[in-house]
Short mmCIF file of N, CA and C in Angstrom, two decimals:
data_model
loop_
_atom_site.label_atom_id
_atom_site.label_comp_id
_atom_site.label_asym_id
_atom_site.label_seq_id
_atom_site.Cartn_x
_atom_site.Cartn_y
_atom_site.Cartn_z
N UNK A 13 171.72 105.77 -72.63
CA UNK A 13 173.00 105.85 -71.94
C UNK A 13 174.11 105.70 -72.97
N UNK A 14 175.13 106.22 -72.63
CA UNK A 14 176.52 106.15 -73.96
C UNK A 14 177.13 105.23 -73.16
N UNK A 15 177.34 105.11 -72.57
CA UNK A 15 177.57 103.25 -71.88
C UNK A 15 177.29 102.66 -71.36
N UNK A 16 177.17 101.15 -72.70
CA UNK A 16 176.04 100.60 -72.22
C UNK A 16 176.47 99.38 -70.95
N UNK A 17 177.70 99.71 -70.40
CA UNK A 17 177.67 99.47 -69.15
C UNK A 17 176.62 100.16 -67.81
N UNK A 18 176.60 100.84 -68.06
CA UNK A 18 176.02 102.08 -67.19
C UNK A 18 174.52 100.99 -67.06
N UNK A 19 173.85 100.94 -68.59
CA UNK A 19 172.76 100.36 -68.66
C UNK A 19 172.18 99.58 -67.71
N UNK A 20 173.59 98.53 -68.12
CA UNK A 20 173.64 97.14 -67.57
C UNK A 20 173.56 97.33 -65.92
N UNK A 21 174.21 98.15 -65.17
CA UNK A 21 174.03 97.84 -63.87
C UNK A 21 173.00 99.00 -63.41
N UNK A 22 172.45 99.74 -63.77
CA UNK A 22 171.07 100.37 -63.76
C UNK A 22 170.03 99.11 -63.59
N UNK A 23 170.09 98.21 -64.30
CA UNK A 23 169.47 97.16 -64.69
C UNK A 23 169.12 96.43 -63.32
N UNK A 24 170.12 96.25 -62.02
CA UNK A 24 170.33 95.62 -60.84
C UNK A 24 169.25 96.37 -59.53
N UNK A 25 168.78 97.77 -59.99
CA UNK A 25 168.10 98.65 -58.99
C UNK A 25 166.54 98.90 -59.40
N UNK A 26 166.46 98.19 -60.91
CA UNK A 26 165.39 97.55 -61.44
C UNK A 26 164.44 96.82 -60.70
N UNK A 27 162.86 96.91 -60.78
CA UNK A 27 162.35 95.73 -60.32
C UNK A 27 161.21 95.47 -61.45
N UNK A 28 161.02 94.16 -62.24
CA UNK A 28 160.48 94.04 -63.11
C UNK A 28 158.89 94.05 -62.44
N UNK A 29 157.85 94.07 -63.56
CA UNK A 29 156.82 94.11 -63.21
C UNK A 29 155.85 94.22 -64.25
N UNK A 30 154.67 93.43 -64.12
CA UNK A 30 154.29 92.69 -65.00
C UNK A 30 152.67 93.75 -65.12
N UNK A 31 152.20 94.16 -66.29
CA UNK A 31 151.02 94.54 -66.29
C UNK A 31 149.87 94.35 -67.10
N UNK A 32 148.60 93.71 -66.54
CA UNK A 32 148.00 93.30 -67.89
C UNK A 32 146.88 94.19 -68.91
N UNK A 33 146.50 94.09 -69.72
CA UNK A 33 146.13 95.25 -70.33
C UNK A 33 144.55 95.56 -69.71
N UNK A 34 144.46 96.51 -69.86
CA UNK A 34 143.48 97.19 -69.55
C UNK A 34 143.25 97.67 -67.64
N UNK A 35 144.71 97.41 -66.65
CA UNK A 35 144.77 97.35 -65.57
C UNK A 35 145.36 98.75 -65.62
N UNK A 36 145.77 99.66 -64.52
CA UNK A 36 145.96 100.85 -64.32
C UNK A 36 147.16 100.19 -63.66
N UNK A 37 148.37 101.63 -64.08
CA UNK A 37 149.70 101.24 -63.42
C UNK A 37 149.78 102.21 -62.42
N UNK A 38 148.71 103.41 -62.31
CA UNK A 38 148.71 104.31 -61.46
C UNK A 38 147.94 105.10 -61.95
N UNK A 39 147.08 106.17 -61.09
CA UNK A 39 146.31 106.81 -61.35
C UNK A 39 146.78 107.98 -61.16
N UNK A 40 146.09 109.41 -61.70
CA UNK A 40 146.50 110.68 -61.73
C UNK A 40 145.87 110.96 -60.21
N UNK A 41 146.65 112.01 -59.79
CA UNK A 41 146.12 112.39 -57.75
C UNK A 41 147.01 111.53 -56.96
N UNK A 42 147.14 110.22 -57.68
CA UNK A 42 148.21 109.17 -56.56
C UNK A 42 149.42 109.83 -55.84
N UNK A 43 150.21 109.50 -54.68
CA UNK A 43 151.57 110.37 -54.82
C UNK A 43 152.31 109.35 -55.87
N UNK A 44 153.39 110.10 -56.16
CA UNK A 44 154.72 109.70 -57.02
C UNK A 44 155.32 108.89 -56.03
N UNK A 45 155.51 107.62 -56.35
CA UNK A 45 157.46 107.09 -55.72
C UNK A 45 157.43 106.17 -56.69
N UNK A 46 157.37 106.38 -57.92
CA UNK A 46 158.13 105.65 -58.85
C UNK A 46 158.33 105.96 -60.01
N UNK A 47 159.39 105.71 -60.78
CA UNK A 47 159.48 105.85 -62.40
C UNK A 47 159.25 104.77 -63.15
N UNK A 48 158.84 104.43 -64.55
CA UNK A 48 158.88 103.23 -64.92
C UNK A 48 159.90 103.20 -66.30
N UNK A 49 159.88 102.26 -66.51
CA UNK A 49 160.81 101.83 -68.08
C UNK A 49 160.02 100.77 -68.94
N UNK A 50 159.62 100.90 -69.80
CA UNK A 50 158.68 100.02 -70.71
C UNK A 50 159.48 99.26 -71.50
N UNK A 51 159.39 97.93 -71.21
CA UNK A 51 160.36 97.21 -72.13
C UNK A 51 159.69 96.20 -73.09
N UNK A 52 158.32 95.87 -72.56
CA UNK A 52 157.19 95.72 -73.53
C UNK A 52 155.68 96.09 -73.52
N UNK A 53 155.29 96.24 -74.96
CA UNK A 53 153.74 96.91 -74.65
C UNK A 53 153.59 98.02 -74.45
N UNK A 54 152.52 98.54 -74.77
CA UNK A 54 152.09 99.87 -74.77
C UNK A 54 151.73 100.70 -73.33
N UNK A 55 151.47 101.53 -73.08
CA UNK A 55 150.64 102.41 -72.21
C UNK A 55 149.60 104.04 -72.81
N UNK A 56 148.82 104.08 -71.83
CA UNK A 56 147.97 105.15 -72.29
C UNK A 56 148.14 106.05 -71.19
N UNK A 57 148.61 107.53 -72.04
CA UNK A 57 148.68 108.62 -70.93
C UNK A 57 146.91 109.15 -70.61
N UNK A 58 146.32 109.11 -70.05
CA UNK A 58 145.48 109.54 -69.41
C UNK A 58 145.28 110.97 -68.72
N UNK A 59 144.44 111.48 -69.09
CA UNK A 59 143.97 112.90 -68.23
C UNK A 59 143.05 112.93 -68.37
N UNK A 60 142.10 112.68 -66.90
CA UNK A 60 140.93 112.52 -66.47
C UNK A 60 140.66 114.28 -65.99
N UNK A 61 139.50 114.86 -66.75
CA UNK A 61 138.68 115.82 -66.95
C UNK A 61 137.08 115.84 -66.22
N UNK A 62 136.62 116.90 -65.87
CA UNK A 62 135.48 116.46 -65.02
C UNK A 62 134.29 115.88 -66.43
N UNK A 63 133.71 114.85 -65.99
CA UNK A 63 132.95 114.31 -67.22
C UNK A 63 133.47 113.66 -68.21
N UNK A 64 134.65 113.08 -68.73
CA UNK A 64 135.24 112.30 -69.62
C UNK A 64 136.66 112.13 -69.20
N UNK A 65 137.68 111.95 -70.12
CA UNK A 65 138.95 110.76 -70.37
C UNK A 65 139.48 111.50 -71.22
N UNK A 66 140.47 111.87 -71.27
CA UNK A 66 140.90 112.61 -72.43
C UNK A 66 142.55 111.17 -72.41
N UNK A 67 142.78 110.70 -73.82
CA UNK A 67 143.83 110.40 -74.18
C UNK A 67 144.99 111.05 -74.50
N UNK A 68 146.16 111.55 -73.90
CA UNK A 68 147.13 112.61 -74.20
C UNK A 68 148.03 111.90 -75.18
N UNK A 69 148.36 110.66 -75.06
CA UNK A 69 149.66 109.94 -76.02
C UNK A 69 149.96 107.97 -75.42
N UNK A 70 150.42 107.89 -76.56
CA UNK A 70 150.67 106.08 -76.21
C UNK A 70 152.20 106.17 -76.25
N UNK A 71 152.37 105.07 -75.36
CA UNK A 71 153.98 105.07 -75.42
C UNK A 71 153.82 103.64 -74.83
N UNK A 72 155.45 103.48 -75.62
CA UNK A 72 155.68 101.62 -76.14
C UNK A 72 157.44 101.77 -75.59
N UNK A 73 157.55 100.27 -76.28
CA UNK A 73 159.23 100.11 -75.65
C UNK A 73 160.20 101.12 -75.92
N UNK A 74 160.89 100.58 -74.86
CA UNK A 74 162.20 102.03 -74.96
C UNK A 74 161.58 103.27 -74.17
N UNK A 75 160.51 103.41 -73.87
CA UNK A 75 160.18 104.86 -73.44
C UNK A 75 159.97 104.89 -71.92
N UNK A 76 159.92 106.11 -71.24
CA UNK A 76 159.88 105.91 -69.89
C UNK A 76 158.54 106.89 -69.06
N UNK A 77 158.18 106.89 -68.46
CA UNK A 77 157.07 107.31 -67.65
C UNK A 77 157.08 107.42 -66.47
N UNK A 78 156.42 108.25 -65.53
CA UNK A 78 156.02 108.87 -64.47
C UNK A 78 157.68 109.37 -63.53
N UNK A 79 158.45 109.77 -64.32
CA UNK A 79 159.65 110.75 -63.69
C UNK A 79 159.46 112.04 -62.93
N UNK A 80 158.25 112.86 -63.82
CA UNK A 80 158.04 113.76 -63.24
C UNK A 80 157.85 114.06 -61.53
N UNK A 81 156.91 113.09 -61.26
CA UNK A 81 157.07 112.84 -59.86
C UNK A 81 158.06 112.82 -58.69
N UNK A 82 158.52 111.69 -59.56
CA UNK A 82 159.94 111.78 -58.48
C UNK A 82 160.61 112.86 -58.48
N UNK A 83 160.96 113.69 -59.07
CA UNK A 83 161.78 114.83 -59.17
C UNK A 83 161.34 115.98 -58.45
N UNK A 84 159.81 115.95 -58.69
CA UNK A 84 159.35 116.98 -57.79
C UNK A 84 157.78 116.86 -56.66
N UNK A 85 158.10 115.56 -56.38
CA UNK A 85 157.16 114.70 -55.23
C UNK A 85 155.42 115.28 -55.55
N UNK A 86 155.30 115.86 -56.85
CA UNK A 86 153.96 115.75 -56.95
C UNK A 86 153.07 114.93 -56.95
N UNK A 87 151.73 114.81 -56.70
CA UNK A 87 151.03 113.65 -56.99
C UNK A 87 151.48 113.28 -58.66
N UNK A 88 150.93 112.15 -58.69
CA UNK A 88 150.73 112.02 -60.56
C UNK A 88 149.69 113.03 -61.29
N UNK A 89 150.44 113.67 -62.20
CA UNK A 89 149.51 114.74 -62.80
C UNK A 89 148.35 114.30 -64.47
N UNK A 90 149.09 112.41 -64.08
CA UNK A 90 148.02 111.78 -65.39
C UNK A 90 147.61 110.55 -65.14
N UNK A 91 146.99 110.07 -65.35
CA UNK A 91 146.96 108.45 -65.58
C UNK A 91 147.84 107.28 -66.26
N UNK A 92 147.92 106.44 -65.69
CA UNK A 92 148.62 105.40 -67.14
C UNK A 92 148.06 104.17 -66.85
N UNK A 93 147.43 103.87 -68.08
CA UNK A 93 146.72 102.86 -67.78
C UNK A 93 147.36 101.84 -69.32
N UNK A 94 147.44 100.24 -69.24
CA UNK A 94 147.91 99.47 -69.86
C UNK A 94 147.24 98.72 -71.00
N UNK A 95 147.49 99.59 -72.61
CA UNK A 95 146.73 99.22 -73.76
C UNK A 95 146.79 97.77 -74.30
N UNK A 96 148.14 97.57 -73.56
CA UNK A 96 148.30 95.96 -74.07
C UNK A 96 149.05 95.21 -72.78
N UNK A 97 149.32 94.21 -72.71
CA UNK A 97 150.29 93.42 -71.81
C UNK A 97 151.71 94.25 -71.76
N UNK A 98 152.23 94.62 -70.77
CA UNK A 98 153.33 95.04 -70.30
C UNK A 98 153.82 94.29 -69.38
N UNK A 99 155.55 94.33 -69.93
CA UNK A 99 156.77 94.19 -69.02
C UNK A 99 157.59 95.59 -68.96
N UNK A 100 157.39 96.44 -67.77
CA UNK A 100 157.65 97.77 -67.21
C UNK A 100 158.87 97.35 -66.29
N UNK A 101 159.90 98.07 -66.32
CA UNK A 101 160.92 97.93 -64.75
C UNK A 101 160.74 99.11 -64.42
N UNK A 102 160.61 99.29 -62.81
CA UNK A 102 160.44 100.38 -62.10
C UNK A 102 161.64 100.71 -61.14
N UNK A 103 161.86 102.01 -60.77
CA UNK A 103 162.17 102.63 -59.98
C UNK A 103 162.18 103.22 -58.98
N UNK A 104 161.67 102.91 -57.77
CA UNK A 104 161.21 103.74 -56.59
C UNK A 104 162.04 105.21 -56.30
N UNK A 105 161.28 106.15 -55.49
CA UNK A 105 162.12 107.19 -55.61
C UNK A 105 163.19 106.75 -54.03
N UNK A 106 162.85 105.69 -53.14
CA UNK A 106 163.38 105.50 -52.24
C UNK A 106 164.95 104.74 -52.99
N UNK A 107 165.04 103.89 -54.30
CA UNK A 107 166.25 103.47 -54.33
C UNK A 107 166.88 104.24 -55.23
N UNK A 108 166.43 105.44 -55.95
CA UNK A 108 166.67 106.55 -56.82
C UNK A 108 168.07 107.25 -55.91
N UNK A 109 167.31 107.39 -54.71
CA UNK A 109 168.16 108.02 -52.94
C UNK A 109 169.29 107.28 -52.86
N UNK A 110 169.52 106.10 -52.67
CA UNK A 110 170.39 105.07 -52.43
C UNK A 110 170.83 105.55 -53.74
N UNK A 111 171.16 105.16 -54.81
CA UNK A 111 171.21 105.54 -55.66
C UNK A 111 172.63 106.94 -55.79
N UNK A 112 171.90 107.76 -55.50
CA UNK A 112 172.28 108.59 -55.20
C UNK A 112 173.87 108.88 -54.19
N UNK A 113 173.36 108.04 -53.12
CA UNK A 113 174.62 108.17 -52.29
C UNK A 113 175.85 107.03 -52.72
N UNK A 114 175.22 105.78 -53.58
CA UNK A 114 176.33 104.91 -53.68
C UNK A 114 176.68 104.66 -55.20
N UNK A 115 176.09 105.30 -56.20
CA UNK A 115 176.88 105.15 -57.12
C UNK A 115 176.70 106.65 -58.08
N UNK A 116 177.03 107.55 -57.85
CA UNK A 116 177.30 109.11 -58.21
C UNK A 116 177.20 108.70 -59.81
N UNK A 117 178.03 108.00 -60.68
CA UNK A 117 178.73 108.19 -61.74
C UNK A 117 176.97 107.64 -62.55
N UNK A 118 176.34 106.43 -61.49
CA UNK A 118 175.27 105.79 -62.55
C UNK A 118 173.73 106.87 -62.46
N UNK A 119 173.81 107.24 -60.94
CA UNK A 119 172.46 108.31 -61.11
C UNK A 119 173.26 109.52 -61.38
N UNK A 120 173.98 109.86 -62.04
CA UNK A 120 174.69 111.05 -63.07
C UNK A 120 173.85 110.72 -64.64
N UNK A 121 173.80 109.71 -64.95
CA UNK A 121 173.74 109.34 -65.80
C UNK A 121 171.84 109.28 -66.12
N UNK A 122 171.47 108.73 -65.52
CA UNK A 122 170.27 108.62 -64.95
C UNK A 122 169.80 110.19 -65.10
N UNK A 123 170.03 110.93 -64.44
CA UNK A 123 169.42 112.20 -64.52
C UNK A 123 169.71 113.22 -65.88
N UNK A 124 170.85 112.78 -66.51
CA UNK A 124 171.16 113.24 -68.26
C UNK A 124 170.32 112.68 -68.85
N UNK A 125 170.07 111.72 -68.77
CA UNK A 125 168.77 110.80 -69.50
C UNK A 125 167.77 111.30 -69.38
N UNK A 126 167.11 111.97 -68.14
CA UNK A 126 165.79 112.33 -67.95
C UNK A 126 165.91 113.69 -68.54
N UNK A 127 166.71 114.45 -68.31
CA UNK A 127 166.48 115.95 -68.42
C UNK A 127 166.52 115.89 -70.26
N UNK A 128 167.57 115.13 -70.87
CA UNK A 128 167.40 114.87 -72.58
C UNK A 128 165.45 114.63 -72.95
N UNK A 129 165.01 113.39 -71.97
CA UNK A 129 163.65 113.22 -72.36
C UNK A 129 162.97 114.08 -71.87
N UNK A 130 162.90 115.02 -70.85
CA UNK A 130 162.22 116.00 -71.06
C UNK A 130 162.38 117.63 -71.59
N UNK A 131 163.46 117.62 -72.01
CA UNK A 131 163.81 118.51 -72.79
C UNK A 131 163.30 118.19 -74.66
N UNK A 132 163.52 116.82 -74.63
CA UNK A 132 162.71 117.04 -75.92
C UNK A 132 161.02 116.81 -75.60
N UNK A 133 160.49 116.40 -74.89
CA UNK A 133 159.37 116.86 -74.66
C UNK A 133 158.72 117.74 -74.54
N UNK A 134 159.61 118.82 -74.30
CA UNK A 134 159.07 120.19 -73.70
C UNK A 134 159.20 120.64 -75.71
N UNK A 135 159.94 120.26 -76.50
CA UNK A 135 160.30 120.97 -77.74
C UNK A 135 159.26 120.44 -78.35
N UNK A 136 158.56 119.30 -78.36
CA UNK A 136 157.42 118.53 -78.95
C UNK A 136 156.18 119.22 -78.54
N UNK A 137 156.11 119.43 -77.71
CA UNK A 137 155.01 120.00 -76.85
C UNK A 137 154.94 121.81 -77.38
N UNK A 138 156.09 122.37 -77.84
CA UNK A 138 156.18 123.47 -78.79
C UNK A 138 155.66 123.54 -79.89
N UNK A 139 156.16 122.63 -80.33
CA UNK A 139 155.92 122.29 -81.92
C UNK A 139 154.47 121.98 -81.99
N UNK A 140 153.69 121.70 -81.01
CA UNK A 140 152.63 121.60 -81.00
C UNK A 140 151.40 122.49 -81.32
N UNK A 141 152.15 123.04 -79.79
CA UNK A 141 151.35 124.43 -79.98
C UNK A 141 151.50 125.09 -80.58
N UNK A 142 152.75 125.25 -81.30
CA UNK A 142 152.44 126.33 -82.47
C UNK A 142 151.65 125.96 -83.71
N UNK A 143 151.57 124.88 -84.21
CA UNK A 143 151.20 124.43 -85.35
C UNK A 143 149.26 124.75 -84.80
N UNK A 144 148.90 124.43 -83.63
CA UNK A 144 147.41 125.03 -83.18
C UNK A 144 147.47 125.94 -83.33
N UNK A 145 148.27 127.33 -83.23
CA UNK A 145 148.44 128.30 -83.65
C UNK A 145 148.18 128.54 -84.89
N UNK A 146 148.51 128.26 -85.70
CA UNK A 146 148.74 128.68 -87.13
C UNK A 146 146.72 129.14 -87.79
#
């Protein structure tokens, strides 16, 4: 956020939540109603394949997870399961709504944020494939 006011009362629609390692914060197939925010500890993206586990990526503080959902009410299209002890704040997509109707300026902000992280995701995820390419 470019202000870190904005942050700060984002912070109020927060609900902290505690995860211990090796516990699942959600499974892939689940529906979506939440986003998370990792403020400590790791997570493991998960994509369960018929016959094994495939590991897609780890992600630690500062980073955020399972947005996709909310945006477009799919089930979860991965796993995330908890490599170490986590402190995650979540988001329901029900106060995302609220959200929505009572403070315009902070889920404005909120949704620049997401579309930045998945816009560079989508460029990472390029860079990827091309380099398999080569």
């Amino acid at each position: 956020f470019a202000d870190p006011a904005l942050a700060e009362r984002l912070m109020h629609w927060l609900v902290r939540q505690t995860v211990a390692k090796g516990q699942y914060v959600f499974r892939q197939g689940e529906p979506s109603e939440a986003m998370y925010f990792i403020e400590s500890g790791t997570v493991n993206v998960e994509l369960d394949l018929p016959g094994r586990t495939l590991r897609l990526k780890k992600m630690g503080p500062g980073t955020v997870f399972g947005e996709m959902g909310i945006y477009t009410d799919a089930p979860r299209s991965a796993s995330i399961l908890a490599a170490e002890d986590c402190v995650l704040y979540r988001l329901t997509k029900e106060r995302l709504d609220i959200l929505q109707r009572r403070e315009p300026v902070l889920v404005s902000a909120v949704h620049r944020f997401i579309v930045g992280l998945l816009s560079a995701r989508v460029a990472d995820a390029n860079v990827r494939i091309g380099d398999l390419l080569k």
